[in-house]
C-alpha cells in the first residue's frame, strides 16, 4: 500500500496468488528442462518456448481485458503450468519407465495440489493455519516421493548413467 497505493493493495492480492503459484510451477519445470538439456536435446525446450509465446500473449491479452492485473497473473500462472506439463511429457522418454514414473507420481501430486488449492482458496483462514495446512499436505507427499516414490526411478537413472 505504501509503495503502489490502496487500489493495488485491494486488487493486487489475487494477482500475487497467481504469481506465487506460477513461480512454484516454474521452479518445478527446471527439473525436466534440465534433464532434456542434459541428454543433448536443448532444441526441444527452445521450440516449446517459441510455441508458448503466441499462446501466452493471447492468454495475457484476454486475461488483462477480463480481469486486469489478476488476469495477467492468471495468464502467467497458466503458462507456467502448461510449460511444466509439456516439459514433463518431453522428458518422460529420457527416464527409464518415464511414463510409469509420471503415472505413479501424478495422482499423489494432483491430490496434494487440489487439497492445497482448496485450503488456500478459503479466505477466512489465518496465515498460520494456512501454513499448517501446507505443511500437513506437502510434507507427507515429499516424504513419500523421496523415500518410496522415486527409489526405483533413481536406481534406474543411475544404471543408465553408469552404462555411459
PDB file of C-alpha atoms in Angstrom:
ATOM      1  CA  UNK A   1       0.000   0.000   0.000  1.00  0.00           C
ATOM      2  CA  UNK A   2       2.820   2.401   0.830  1.00  0.00           C
ATOM      3  CA  UNK A   3       4.555   1.775  -2.475  1.00  0.00           C
ATOM      4  CA  UNK A   4       1.733   1.330  -5.002  1.00  0.00           C
ATOM      5  CA  UNK A   5      -1.323   2.711  -3.201  1.00  0.00           C
ATOM      6  CA  UNK A   6      -4.550   1.445  -1.684  1.00  0.00           C
ATOM      7  CA  UNK A   7      -6.100   0.365  -5.003  1.00  0.00           C
ATOM      8  CA  UNK A   8      -3.244  -2.031  -5.702  1.00  0.00           C
ATOM      9  CA  UNK A   9      -3.444  -3.349  -2.155  1.00  0.00           C
ATOM     10  CA  UNK A  10      -7.039  -4.388  -2.748  1.00  0.00           C
ATOM     11  CA  UNK A  11      -6.622  -5.631  -6.315  1.00  0.00           C
ATOM     12  CA  UNK A  12      -3.084  -6.983  -6.134  1.00  0.00           C
ATOM     13  CA  UNK A  13      -3.833  -9.824  -3.748  1.00  0.00           C
ATOM     14  CA  UNK A  14      -5.321 -12.083  -6.427  1.00  0.00           C
ATOM     15  CA  UNK A  15      -2.507 -11.296  -8.847  1.00  0.00           C
ATOM     16  CA  UNK A  16       0.101 -12.163  -6.218  1.00  0.00           C
ATOM     17  CA  UNK A  17      -1.586 -15.502  -5.538  1.00  0.00           C
ATOM     18  CA  UNK A  18      -1.443 -16.379  -9.219  1.00  0.00           C
ATOM     19  CA  UNK A  19       2.164 -15.219  -9.469  1.00  0.00           C
ATOM     20  CA  UNK A  20       3.135 -17.292  -6.426  1.00  0.00           C
ATOM     21  CA  UNK A  21       1.554 -20.411  -7.932  1.00  0.00           C
ATOM     22  CA  UNK A  22       3.218 -19.652 -11.272  1.00  0.00           C
ATOM     23  CA  UNK A  23       6.592 -19.256  -9.573  1.00  0.00           C
ATOM     24  CA  UNK A  24       6.076 -22.655  -7.936  1.00  0.00           C
ATOM     25  CA  UNK A  25       5.304 -24.268 -11.306  1.00  0.00           C
ATOM     26  CA  UNK A  26       8.289 -22.520 -12.889  1.00  0.00           C
ATOM     27  CA  UNK A  27      10.572 -23.833 -10.151  1.00  0.00           C
ATOM     28  CA  UNK A  28       9.361 -27.364 -10.751  1.00  0.00           C
ATOM     29  CA  UNK A  29       9.799 -27.008 -14.504  1.00  0.00           C
ATOM     30  CA  UNK A  30      13.567 -26.599 -14.104  1.00  0.00           C
ATOM     31  CA  UNK A  31      13.827 -30.320 -13.303  1.00  0.00           C
ATOM     32  CA  UNK A  32      12.504 -31.749 -16.600  1.00  0.00           C
ATOM     33  CA  UNK A  33      14.066 -28.853 -18.523  1.00  0.00           C
ATOM     34  CA  UNK A  34      17.495 -29.660 -17.111  1.00  0.00           C
ATOM     35  CA  UNK A  35      17.049 -33.353 -17.907  1.00  0.00           C
ATOM     36  CA  UNK A  36      16.070 -32.625 -21.515  1.00  0.00           C
ATOM     37  CA  UNK A  37      19.055 -30.356 -21.962  1.00  0.00           C
ATOM     38  CA  UNK A  38      21.398 -32.794 -20.187  1.00  0.00           C
ATOM     39  CA  UNK A  39      20.582 -35.570 -22.659  1.00  0.00           C
ATOM     40  CA  UNK A  40      21.512 -33.263 -25.524  1.00  0.00           C
ATOM     41  CA  UNK A  41      18.071 -32.082 -26.647  1.00  0.00           C
ATOM     42  CA  UNK A  42      18.012 -28.337 -25.835  1.00  0.00           C
ATOM     43  CA  UNK A  43      16.141 -27.617 -29.067  1.00  0.00           C
ATOM     44  CA  UNK A  44      13.055 -29.291 -27.637  1.00  0.00           C
ATOM     45  CA  UNK A  45      12.965 -26.768 -24.799  1.00  0.00           C
ATOM     46  CA  UNK A  46      13.591 -23.903 -27.208  1.00  0.00           C
ATOM     47  CA  UNK A  47      10.826 -24.957 -29.590  1.00  0.00           C
ATOM     48  CA  UNK A  48       8.436 -25.363 -26.696  1.00  0.00           C
ATOM     49  CA  UNK A  49       9.120 -21.795 -25.562  1.00  0.00           C
ATOM     50  CA  UNK A  50       8.701 -20.478 -29.117  1.00  0.00           C
ATOM     51  CA  UNK A  51       5.346 -22.241 -29.396  1.00  0.00           C
ATOM     52  CA  UNK A  52       4.246 -20.933 -25.991  1.00  0.00           C
ATOM     53  CA  UNK A  53       4.929 -17.251 -26.785  1.00  0.00           C
ATOM     54  CA  UNK A  54       1.942 -16.550 -29.063  1.00  0.00           C
ATOM     55  CA  UNK A  55      -0.359 -18.666 -26.898  1.00  0.00           C
ATOM     56  CA  UNK A  56       0.746 -16.771 -23.805  1.00  0.00           C
ATOM     57  CA  UNK A  57       0.307 -13.394 -25.493  1.00  0.00           C
ATOM     58  CA  UNK A  58      -3.273 -14.243 -26.493  1.00  0.00           C
ATOM     59  CA  UNK A  59      -3.999 -15.534 -22.992  1.00  0.00           C
ATOM     60  CA  UNK A  60      -2.392 -12.424 -21.472  1.00  0.00           C
ATOM     61  CA  UNK A  61      -4.402 -10.074 -23.696  1.00  0.00           C
ATOM     62  CA  UNK A  62      -7.639 -11.851 -22.802  1.00  0.00           C
ATOM     63  CA  UNK A  63      -6.789 -12.066 -19.084  1.00  0.00           C
ATOM     64  CA  UNK A  64      -5.966  -8.364 -18.798  1.00  0.00           C
ATOM     65  CA  UNK A  65      -9.156  -7.394 -20.633  1.00  0.00           C
ATOM     66  CA  UNK A  66     -11.314  -9.604 -18.432  1.00  0.00           C
ATOM     67  CA  UNK A  67      -9.666  -9.301 -15.009  1.00  0.00           C
ATOM     68  CA  UNK A  68      -6.947  -6.645 -15.176  1.00  0.00           C
ATOM     69  CA  UNK A  69      -3.903  -7.308 -13.027  1.00  0.00           C
ATOM     70  CA  UNK A  70      -5.320 -10.558 -11.680  1.00  0.00           C
ATOM     71  CA  UNK A  71      -5.916 -11.704 -15.263  1.00  0.00           C
ATOM     72  CA  UNK A  72      -2.295 -11.020 -16.142  1.00  0.00           C
ATOM     73  CA  UNK A  73      -1.187 -13.068 -13.129  1.00  0.00           C
ATOM     74  CA  UNK A  74      -3.570 -15.868 -14.073  1.00  0.00           C
ATOM     75  CA  UNK A  75      -2.265 -15.892 -17.647  1.00  0.00           C
ATOM     76  CA  UNK A  76       1.304 -16.235 -16.428  1.00  0.00           C
ATOM     77  CA  UNK A  77       0.305 -18.958 -13.959  1.00  0.00           C
ATOM     78  CA  UNK A  78      -1.442 -20.933 -16.720  1.00  0.00           C
ATOM     79  CA  UNK A  79       1.607 -20.518 -18.966  1.00  0.00           C
ATOM     80  CA  UNK A  80       3.884 -21.790 -16.213  1.00  0.00           C
ATOM     81  CA  UNK A  81       1.628 -24.811 -15.581  1.00  0.00           C
ATOM     82  CA  UNK A  82       1.397 -25.649 -19.288  1.00  0.00           C
ATOM     83  CA  UNK A  83       5.178 -25.293 -19.544  1.00  0.00           C
ATOM     84  CA  UNK A  84       5.695 -27.668 -16.606  1.00  0.00           C
ATOM     85  CA  UNK A  85       3.310 -30.277 -18.001  1.00  0.00           C
ATOM     86  CA  UNK A  86       4.768 -30.059 -21.518  1.00  0.00           C
ATOM     87  CA  UNK A  87       8.322 -30.373 -20.195  1.00  0.00           C
ATOM     88  CA  UNK A  88       7.324 -33.408 -18.145  1.00  0.00           C
ATOM     89  CA  UNK A  89       5.874 -35.051 -21.258  1.00  0.00           C
ATOM     90  CA  UNK A  90       9.010 -34.180 -23.260  1.00  0.00           C
ATOM     91  CA  UNK A  91      11.303 -35.519 -20.509  1.00  0.00           C
ATOM     92  CA  UNK A  92       9.423 -38.799 -19.989  1.00  0.00           C
ATOM     93  CA  UNK A  93      11.150 -40.715 -22.850  1.00  0.00           C
ATOM     94  CA  UNK A  94      14.565 -39.965 -21.326  1.00  0.00           C
ATOM     95  CA  UNK A  95      13.684 -41.543 -17.980  1.00  0.00           C
ATOM     96  CA  UNK A  96      13.640 -45.322 -17.766  1.00  0.00           C
ATOM     97  CA  UNK A  97       9.943 -46.137 -17.489  1.00  0.00           C
ATOM     98  CA  UNK A  98       9.271 -42.401 -17.558  1.00  0.00           C
ATOM     99  CA  UNK A  99       5.576 -42.772 -18.259  1.00  0.00           C
ATOM    100  CA  UNK A 100       5.245 -45.134 -15.335  1.00  0.00           C
ATOM    101  CA  UNK A 101       7.074 -42.664 -13.107  1.00  0.00           C
ATOM    102  CA  UNK A 102       4.768 -39.834 -14.173  1.00  0.00           C
ATOM    103  CA  UNK A 103       1.696 -42.022 -13.668  1.00  0.00           C
ATOM    104  CA  UNK A 104       2.936 -43.078 -10.242  1.00  0.00           C
ATOM    105  CA  UNK A 105       3.535 -39.504  -9.124  1.00  0.00           C
ATOM    106  CA  UNK A 106       0.539 -37.898 -10.843  1.00  0.00           C
ATOM    107  CA  UNK A 107      -2.253 -38.987  -8.505  1.00  0.00           C
ATOM    108  CA  UNK A 108      -0.484 -38.112  -5.225  1.00  0.00           C
ATOM    109  CA  UNK A 109       0.726 -34.801  -6.710  1.00  0.00           C
ATOM    110  CA  UNK A 110      -2.696 -33.856  -8.088  1.00  0.00           C
ATOM    111  CA  UNK A 111      -4.357 -34.761  -4.792  1.00  0.00           C
ATOM    112  CA  UNK A 112      -1.853 -32.648  -2.893  1.00  0.00           C
ATOM    113  CA  UNK A 113      -2.281 -29.689  -5.260  1.00  0.00           C
ATOM    114  CA  UNK A 114      -6.087 -29.965  -5.149  1.00  0.00           C
ATOM    115  CA  UNK A 115      -6.173 -30.058  -1.362  1.00  0.00           C
ATOM    116  CA  UNK A 116      -3.629 -27.265  -1.153  1.00  0.00           C
ATOM    117  CA  UNK A 117      -5.528 -25.109  -3.649  1.00  0.00           C
ATOM    118  CA  UNK A 118      -8.777 -25.711  -1.779  1.00  0.00           C
ATOM    119  CA  UNK A 119      -7.194 -24.807   1.538  1.00  0.00           C
ATOM    120  CA  UNK A 120      -5.750 -21.573   0.164  1.00  0.00           C
ATOM    121  CA  UNK A 121      -8.987 -20.673  -1.605  1.00  0.00           C
ATOM    122  CA  UNK A 122     -10.747 -20.445   1.746  1.00  0.00           C
ATOM    123  CA  UNK A 123     -10.432 -16.777   2.610  1.00  0.00           C
ATOM    124  CA  UNK A 124     -11.195 -16.601   6.352  1.00  0.00           C
ATOM    125  CA  UNK A 125      -8.314 -18.838   7.423  1.00  0.00           C
ATOM    126  CA  UNK A 126      -5.495 -17.079   9.217  1.00  0.00           C
ATOM    127  CA  UNK A 127      -1.989 -17.273   7.778  1.00  0.00           C
ATOM    128  CA  UNK A 128      -0.611 -19.645  10.489  1.00  0.00           C
ATOM    129  CA  UNK A 129      -3.495 -22.045   9.795  1.00  0.00           C
ATOM    130  CA  UNK A 130      -2.720 -21.951   6.082  1.00  0.00           C
ATOM    131  CA  UNK A 131       0.952 -22.680   6.772  1.00  0.00           C
ATOM    132  CA  UNK A 132      -0.073 -25.617   8.968  1.00  0.00           C
ATOM    133  CA  UNK A 133      -2.306 -26.961   6.188  1.00  0.00           C
ATOM    134  CA  UNK A 134       0.534 -26.511   3.709  1.00  0.00           C
ATOM    135  CA  UNK A 135       2.912 -28.468   5.934  1.00  0.00           C
ATOM    136  CA  UNK A 136       0.315 -31.183   6.585  1.00  0.00           C
ATOM    137  CA  UNK A 137      -0.169 -31.686   2.836  1.00  0.00           C
ATOM    138  CA  UNK A 138       3.267 -31.156   1.359  1.00  0.00           C
ATOM    139  CA  UNK A 139       5.497 -32.825   3.954  1.00  0.00           C
ATOM    140  CA  UNK A 140       3.879 -36.292   3.627  1.00  0.00           C
ATOM    141  CA  UNK A 141       3.962 -36.056  -0.185  1.00  0.00           C
ATOM    142  CA  UNK A 142       7.630 -35.065  -0.211  1.00  0.00           C
ATOM    143  CA  UNK A 143       8.478 -37.832   2.269  1.00  0.00           C
ATOM    144  CA  UNK A 144       6.658 -40.361   0.077  1.00  0.00           C
ATOM    145  CA  UNK A 145       8.250 -39.096  -3.128  1.00  0.00           C
ATOM    146  CA  UNK A 146      11.780 -39.129  -1.713  1.00  0.00           C
ATOM    147  CA  UNK A 147      11.599 -42.380   0.239  1.00  0.00           C
ATOM    148  CA  UNK A 148       9.338 -44.703  -1.698  1.00  0.00           C
ATOM    149  CA  UNK A 149       8.030 -42.943  -4.775  1.00  0.00           C
ATOM    150  CA  UNK A 150      11.292 -42.190  -6.535  1.00  0.00           C
ATOM    151  CA  UNK A 151      13.532 -45.019  -5.357  1.00  0.00           C
ATOM    152  CA  UNK A 152      13.065 -47.161  -8.469  1.00  0.00           C
ATOM    153  CA  UNK A 153      13.416 -44.187 -10.803  1.00  0.00           C
ATOM    154  CA  UNK A 154      16.620 -43.086  -9.087  1.00  0.00           C
ATOM    155  CA  UNK A 155      18.048 -46.597  -9.304  1.00  0.00           C
ATOM    156  CA  UNK A 156      17.151 -46.934 -12.998  1.00  0.00           C
ATOM    157  CA  UNK A 157      18.562 -43.496 -13.819  1.00  0.00           C
ATOM    158  CA  UNK A 158      21.844 -44.318 -12.076  1.00  0.00           C
ATOM    159  CA  UNK A 159      22.060 -47.543 -14.073  1.00  0.00           C
ATOM    160  CA  UNK A 160      21.632 -45.602 -17.326  1.00  0.00           C
ATOM    161  CA  UNK A 161      24.373 -43.133 -16.416  1.00  0.00           C
ATOM    162  CA  UNK A 162      26.691 -45.888 -15.177  1.00  0.00           C
ATOM    163  CA  UNK A 163      26.480 -47.562 -18.608  1.00  0.00           C
ATOM    164  CA  UNK A 164      27.716 -44.392 -20.330  1.00  0.00           C
TER     165      UNK A 164
END
